[in-house]
Short mmCIF file of C-alpha atoms and ligand atoms in Angstrom, two decimals:
data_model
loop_
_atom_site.label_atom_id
_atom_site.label_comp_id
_atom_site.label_asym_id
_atom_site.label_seq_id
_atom_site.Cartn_x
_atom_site.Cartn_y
_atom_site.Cartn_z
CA UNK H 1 14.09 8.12 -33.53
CA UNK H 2 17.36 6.57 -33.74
CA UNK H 3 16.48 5.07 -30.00
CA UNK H 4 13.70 2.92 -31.95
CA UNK H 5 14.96 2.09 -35.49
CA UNK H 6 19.07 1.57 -34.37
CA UNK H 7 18.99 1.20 -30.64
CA UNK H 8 22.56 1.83 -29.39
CA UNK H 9 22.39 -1.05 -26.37
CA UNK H 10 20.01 -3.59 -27.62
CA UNK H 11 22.21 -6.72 -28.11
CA UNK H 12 21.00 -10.35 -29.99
CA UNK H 13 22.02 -12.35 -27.45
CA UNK H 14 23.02 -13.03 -23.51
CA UNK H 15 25.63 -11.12 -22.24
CA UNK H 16 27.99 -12.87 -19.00
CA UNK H 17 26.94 -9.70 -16.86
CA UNK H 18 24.22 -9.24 -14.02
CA UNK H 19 21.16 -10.11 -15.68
CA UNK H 20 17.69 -8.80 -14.61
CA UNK H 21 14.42 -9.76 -16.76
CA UNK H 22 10.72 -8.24 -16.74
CA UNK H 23 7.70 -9.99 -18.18
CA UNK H 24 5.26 -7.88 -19.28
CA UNK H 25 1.71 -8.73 -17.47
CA UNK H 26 -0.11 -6.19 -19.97
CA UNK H 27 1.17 -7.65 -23.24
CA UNK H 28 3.55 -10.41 -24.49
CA UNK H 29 6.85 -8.22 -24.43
CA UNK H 30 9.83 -8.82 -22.49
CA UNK H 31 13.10 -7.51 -21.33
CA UNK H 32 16.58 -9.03 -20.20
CA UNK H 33 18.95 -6.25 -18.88
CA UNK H 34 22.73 -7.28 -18.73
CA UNK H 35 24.64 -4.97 -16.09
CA UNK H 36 28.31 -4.19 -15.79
CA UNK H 37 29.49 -2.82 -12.78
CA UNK H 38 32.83 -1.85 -11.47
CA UNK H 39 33.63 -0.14 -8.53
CA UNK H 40 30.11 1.09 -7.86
CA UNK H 41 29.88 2.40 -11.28
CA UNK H 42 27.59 0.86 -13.80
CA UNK H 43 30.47 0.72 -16.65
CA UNK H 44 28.26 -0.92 -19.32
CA UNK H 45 24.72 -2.15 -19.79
CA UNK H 46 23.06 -3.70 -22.93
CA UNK H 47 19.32 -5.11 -22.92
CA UNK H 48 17.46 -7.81 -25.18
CA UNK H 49 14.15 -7.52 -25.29
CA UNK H 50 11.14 -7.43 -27.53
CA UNK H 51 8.75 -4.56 -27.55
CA UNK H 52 6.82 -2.15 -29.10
CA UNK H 53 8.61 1.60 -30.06
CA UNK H 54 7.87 3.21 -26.70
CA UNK H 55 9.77 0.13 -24.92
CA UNK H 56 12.40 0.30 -27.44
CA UNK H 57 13.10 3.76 -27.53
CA UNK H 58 12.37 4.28 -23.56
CA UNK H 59 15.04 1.43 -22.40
CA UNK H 60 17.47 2.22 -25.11
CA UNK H 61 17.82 6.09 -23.93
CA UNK H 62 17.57 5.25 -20.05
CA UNK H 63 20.35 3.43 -20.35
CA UNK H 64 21.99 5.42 -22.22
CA UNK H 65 21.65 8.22 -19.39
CA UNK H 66 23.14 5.77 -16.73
CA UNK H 67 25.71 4.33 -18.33
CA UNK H 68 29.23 5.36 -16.45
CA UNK H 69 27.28 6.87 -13.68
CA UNK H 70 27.62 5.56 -10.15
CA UNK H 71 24.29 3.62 -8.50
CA UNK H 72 23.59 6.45 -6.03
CA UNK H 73 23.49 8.78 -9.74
CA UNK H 74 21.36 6.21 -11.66
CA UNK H 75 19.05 5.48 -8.72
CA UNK H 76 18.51 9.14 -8.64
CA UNK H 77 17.45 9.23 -12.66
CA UNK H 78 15.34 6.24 -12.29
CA UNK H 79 13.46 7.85 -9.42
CA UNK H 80 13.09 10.91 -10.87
CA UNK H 81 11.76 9.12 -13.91
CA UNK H 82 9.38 6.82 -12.79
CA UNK H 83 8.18 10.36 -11.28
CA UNK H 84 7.88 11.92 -14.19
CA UNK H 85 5.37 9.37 -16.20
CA UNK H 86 3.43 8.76 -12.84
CA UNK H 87 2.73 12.49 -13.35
CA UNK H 88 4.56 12.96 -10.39
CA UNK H 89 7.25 15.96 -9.19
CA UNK H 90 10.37 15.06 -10.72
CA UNK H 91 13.56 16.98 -11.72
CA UNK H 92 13.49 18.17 -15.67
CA UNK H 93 17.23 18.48 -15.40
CA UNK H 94 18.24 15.25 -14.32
CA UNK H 95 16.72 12.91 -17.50
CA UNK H 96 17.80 14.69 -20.23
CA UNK H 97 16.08 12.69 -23.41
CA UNK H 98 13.91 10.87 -21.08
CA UNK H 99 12.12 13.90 -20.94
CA UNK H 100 10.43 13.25 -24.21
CA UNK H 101 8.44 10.41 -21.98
CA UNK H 102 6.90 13.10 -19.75
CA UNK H 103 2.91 13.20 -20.83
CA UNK H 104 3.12 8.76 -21.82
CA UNK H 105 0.78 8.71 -18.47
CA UNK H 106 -2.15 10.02 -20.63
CA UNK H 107 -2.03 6.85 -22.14
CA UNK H 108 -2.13 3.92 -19.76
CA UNK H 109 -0.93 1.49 -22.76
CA UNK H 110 2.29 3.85 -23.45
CA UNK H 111 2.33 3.96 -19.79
CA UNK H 112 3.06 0.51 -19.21
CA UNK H 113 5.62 -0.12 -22.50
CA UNK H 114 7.87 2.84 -21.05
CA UNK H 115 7.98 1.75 -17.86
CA UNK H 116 9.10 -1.73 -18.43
CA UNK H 117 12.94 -0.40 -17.99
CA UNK H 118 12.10 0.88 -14.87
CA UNK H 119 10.72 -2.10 -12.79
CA UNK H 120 13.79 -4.13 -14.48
CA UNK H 121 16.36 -2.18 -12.78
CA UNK H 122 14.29 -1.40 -9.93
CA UNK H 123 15.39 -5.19 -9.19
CA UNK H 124 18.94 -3.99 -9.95
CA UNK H 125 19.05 -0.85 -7.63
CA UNK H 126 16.98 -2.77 -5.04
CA UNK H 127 20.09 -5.51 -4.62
CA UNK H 128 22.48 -2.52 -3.45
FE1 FES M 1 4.40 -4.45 -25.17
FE2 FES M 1 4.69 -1.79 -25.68
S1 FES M 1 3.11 -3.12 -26.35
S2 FES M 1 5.97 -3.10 -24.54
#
């Protein structure tokens, strides 16, 4: 809950870091991700974004679960949970809170607001 109402990483403006942006093609929402990364570790990320509670709550806890983790470790969680709502195999023990995301493929609309984090920093892990 506290992911939606008070998300920890949502900032109100641009931040000088990497910056990777998704446009929503199934509604009007966006996202702007803003990546800090030192020494192969992503040491801080915030995101701006409008969205709907799913997106917030979705992107706020993903990157809350790779902050301070190398990209080899947060390519690993984002594979694992774009497996998870695809209703693919996927590792339970890896995501942590993003578990709570695991049945938002029974609903293609949920489907597409909590995977909006995902193709953002697929462009981020794709660079390395
Ligand atoms: Fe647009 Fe959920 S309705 S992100």
């Amino acid at each position: 809950m506290k992911h939606y109402a008070n998300p920890l990483h949502k900032v109100d403006k641009d931040m000088p870091w990497e910056t990777y942006e998704y446009y929503s093609d199934a509604c009007v929402d966006e996202l702007h991700l803003f990546i800090k990364e030192e020494k192969n570790v992503i040491s801080d990320i915030k995101f701006r974004g409008v969205g709907c509670a799913i997106f917030l709550a979705s992107t706020d806890i993903m990157l809350d679960s790779i902050i301070n983790k190398s990209i080899e470790e947060a390519s690993l969680i984002l594979d694992n949970y774009k497996n998870m709502i695809y209703g693919k195999d996927f590792n339970e023990s890896l995501l942590g809170n993003l578990n709570i995301f695991k049945n938002v493929d029974k609903n293609f609309n949920r489907l597409h607001c909590a995977e909006m984090v995902s193709k953002a920093l697929d462009k981020f892990i794709n660079k390395k």
